[in-house]
Amino acid sequence: MSHIPRIQQALLSVSDKTGIIPLAQALAAAGVRLLSTGGTAKALLEAGLKVTEVSEHTGFPEMLDGRVKTLHPRIHGGLLARRDLPAHMQAIAEHGISTIDLVVVNLYPFEATVAKPGCSLDDAIENIDIGGPAMLRSAAKNWKGVTVVVDPADYASVIAAIAGPGGLDDAARFRLARKVYAHTAAYDGAIANWLGLQHEAAGVSGEQASDFPPVFSAQWSKVQDMRYGENPHQGAAFYRDRNPAAGTLALYQQLQGKELSYNNIADADAAWEAVKSFPEQCACVIVKHANPCGVGLGATPLEAYQKAFATDPTSAFGGIIAFNRPLDEAAAQVVSRQFVEVLMAPAIAAGARQVFATKQNVRLLEIPLPAGAAANALDMKRVGGGLLLQSNDVHAMSLDKLVVRTKKAPTPQQMQDLLFAWRVAKFVKSNAIVFCAGGQTLGVGAGQMSRIDSARIASIKAQNAGLSLQGSVVASDAFFPFRDGLDVVAEAGAIAVIQPGGSMRDDEVIAAADERGIAMVFTGVRHFRH
C-alpha cells in the first residue's frame, strides 16, 4: 500500500511566482505551517497569509546579500531526515529541528538573464542559484518523506492532494523527485554551456576561443514512445527540446490520424524546414525519404501543390506534404486524391479538415509559423562514441550576393528561378542537382556519389514526369569538379546555372558554359547535406 505522509510544514521560495498564492492558500487552509524567503515571503504576506521567515526559523540572519539564507542545518536537517529511521528522528529532535514535508522551489532565471543582449559575466554569476538547487536535491533525495515541486504546472495536483488525504502517494512523489533532478541537471548544463564560452570576459588564458563550449550539455523531454524506429526491429522515442525554437516541428498539434512514426517525424521535419524557407510566396513541398521530390510556388495552395506534385507523381505517392499557408478546401480536395502519410500547414481550414474526415489514417498537423526565420541554433549528428555539433545552415542568398561568371548574364526571370532552385537544393541530400523553371521543380537528383550521376538522374526524373527541361535553370549544391556535369545539364536543356564555385577547375567549367551559351552565377557558399 502506498504511503502518504502528512504535510505539516512547507517551504516556499520561488523566482517565478506563477500560481504560488493559490497553492499557499490551499496549504494554509489545510493547517500547514508556511516557511518562506525574501520576495516570496513578501508576496504571501501581502496576500494575507501567515508566514514564518526562514531566518526566524533557523535563528540565523540572511547574509552576503542573500547568498546565505537556506544553507542551514535547520533547513537541510528537516529535509534529509528519514522519517522511517528512529535515529534520524531522534537526532533532529535533539537539535530542535522540525521536519519540512513540502518544498516548492524554482530557481534564479539564469537562462533568461544570459539571453538578454549585453549580459555581463557578473550579472550571469549573480543569477546562479545555490540554495535553491541544494534544497531541491535534498528534498528529492528524501522523496519517501518529502514532497518536492519545481514546476508550477504541478501545483494543481498538490492542491488536489491536500484537499484529500493530505499528501501525494509514493508514485506521485517519486515522479516529482525525478523531475527535480532533470530540472537541476538542465540548469547546471545551461550554466556550464554559457560559462564555457566566456573566455575573454573571464580572462581565461591558454584556451582557444571557440563558439562551442569545452563540455556540451543538452536535454530533451520525451513526447512519446514509438512502435519502432526506422525499421521494425529498432526501438524509438521522440523527444522535444526544452525550449523549442518558434515554428519548429516539435510544436506541432495533431488534428487527426494515426500516431506519428519515427520516419514520419523525420520526413515531416525535412518538409517543414524546406517550406518555411519560402516566406514571400505560397509554397508546397512534397518529401519522400527526407528529400524534396517536388516543390512549387503559386498564388494559392492548390496551384503550389499542383506544381509540386507534377515534378514527380510517382515519388509523391505516400509522401509528406507541407504548405506554408493555411490549407483551404480547394487544395484539400485535390490533395486527397493521392495517398499521403502526413499533411501539415500553419492552419487547416474547417472545410479542408472535413475533406480528410473520412481518411482517418492521414495525419493532419498544424504548426505555427515563426515571426522570422527561426530555426534550431545547433545541428547535431551522432557518431560512434561521439557527437558532431555545428551551427545550423541558415545562410540566405540574395541577388546582390550572386556573381555572374560567364559572358552571358541571366535574365531577371532566370535570376528569380536560380534563387528558387538554390533554396530547394539546400534541402536535397548531396550530391544535389535541381532543375527548375517558373517557381516549380522539374527534376531532382539527390544523394549520389558523383555529381554527374545526380545530374543524369534529375534529367531522367523530369523525362519520366513528362516535363521539358528546355529553357530551365539548374542548381548544384557544390561546385562542378569537372565540365562533364555542366555538359550534362546543358544537353538536358538548362540555360542558366547557379553553383558555389571554388573548384580548381572553375575556369574550365566557366569556359564550357560560355561555349554552350549558358549563363552561370557563383554563390561563394555551398549547401552540403549529408
Coordinates of C-alpha atoms in Angstrom, one line a residue, residues 11-21 23 35-41 43-44 103-109 129 135 149-152 155:
L11 CA 8.9 25.8 2.5
L12 CA 8.1 28.1 -0.5
S13 CA 10.8 30.0 -2.3
V14 CA 10.2 30.8 -5.9
S15 CA 11.6 33.2 -8.6
D16 CA 8.6 32.5 -10.9
K17 CA 5.6 33.3 -8.7
T18 CA 3.0 32.0 -11.1
G19 CA 0.3 30.2 -9.1
I20 CA 2.1 30.4 -5.8
I21 CA -0.6 32.3 -3.9
L23 CA -1.1 27.0 -3.6
L35 CA 8.2 29.0 5.7
S36 CA 9.5 31.3 3.0
T37 CA 12.2 33.7 2.0
G38 CA 12.6 37.2 0.5
G39 CA 10.3 38.1 -2.3
T40 CA 8.2 35.0 -1.9
A41 CA 7.5 35.7 1.8
A43 CA 4.1 38.2 -1.7
L44 CA 2.5 35.7 0.7
V103 CA 9.3 22.1 -0.7
V104 CA 8.2 24.4 -3.5
V105 CA 11.2 26.0 -5.2
N106 CA 12.1 27.3 -8.6
L107 CA 15.4 28.8 -9.5
Y108 CA 17.0 32.2 -10.3
P109 CA 16.4 32.8 -14.0
D129 CA 21.1 29.8 -7.8
M135 CA 17.1 22.3 -1.2
V149 CA 7.7 20.7 -6.5
V150 CA 9.8 22.6 -9.1
D151 CA 7.2 23.2 -11.8
P152 CA 4.2 25.4 -11.4
Y155 CA 0.6 22.9 -8.3

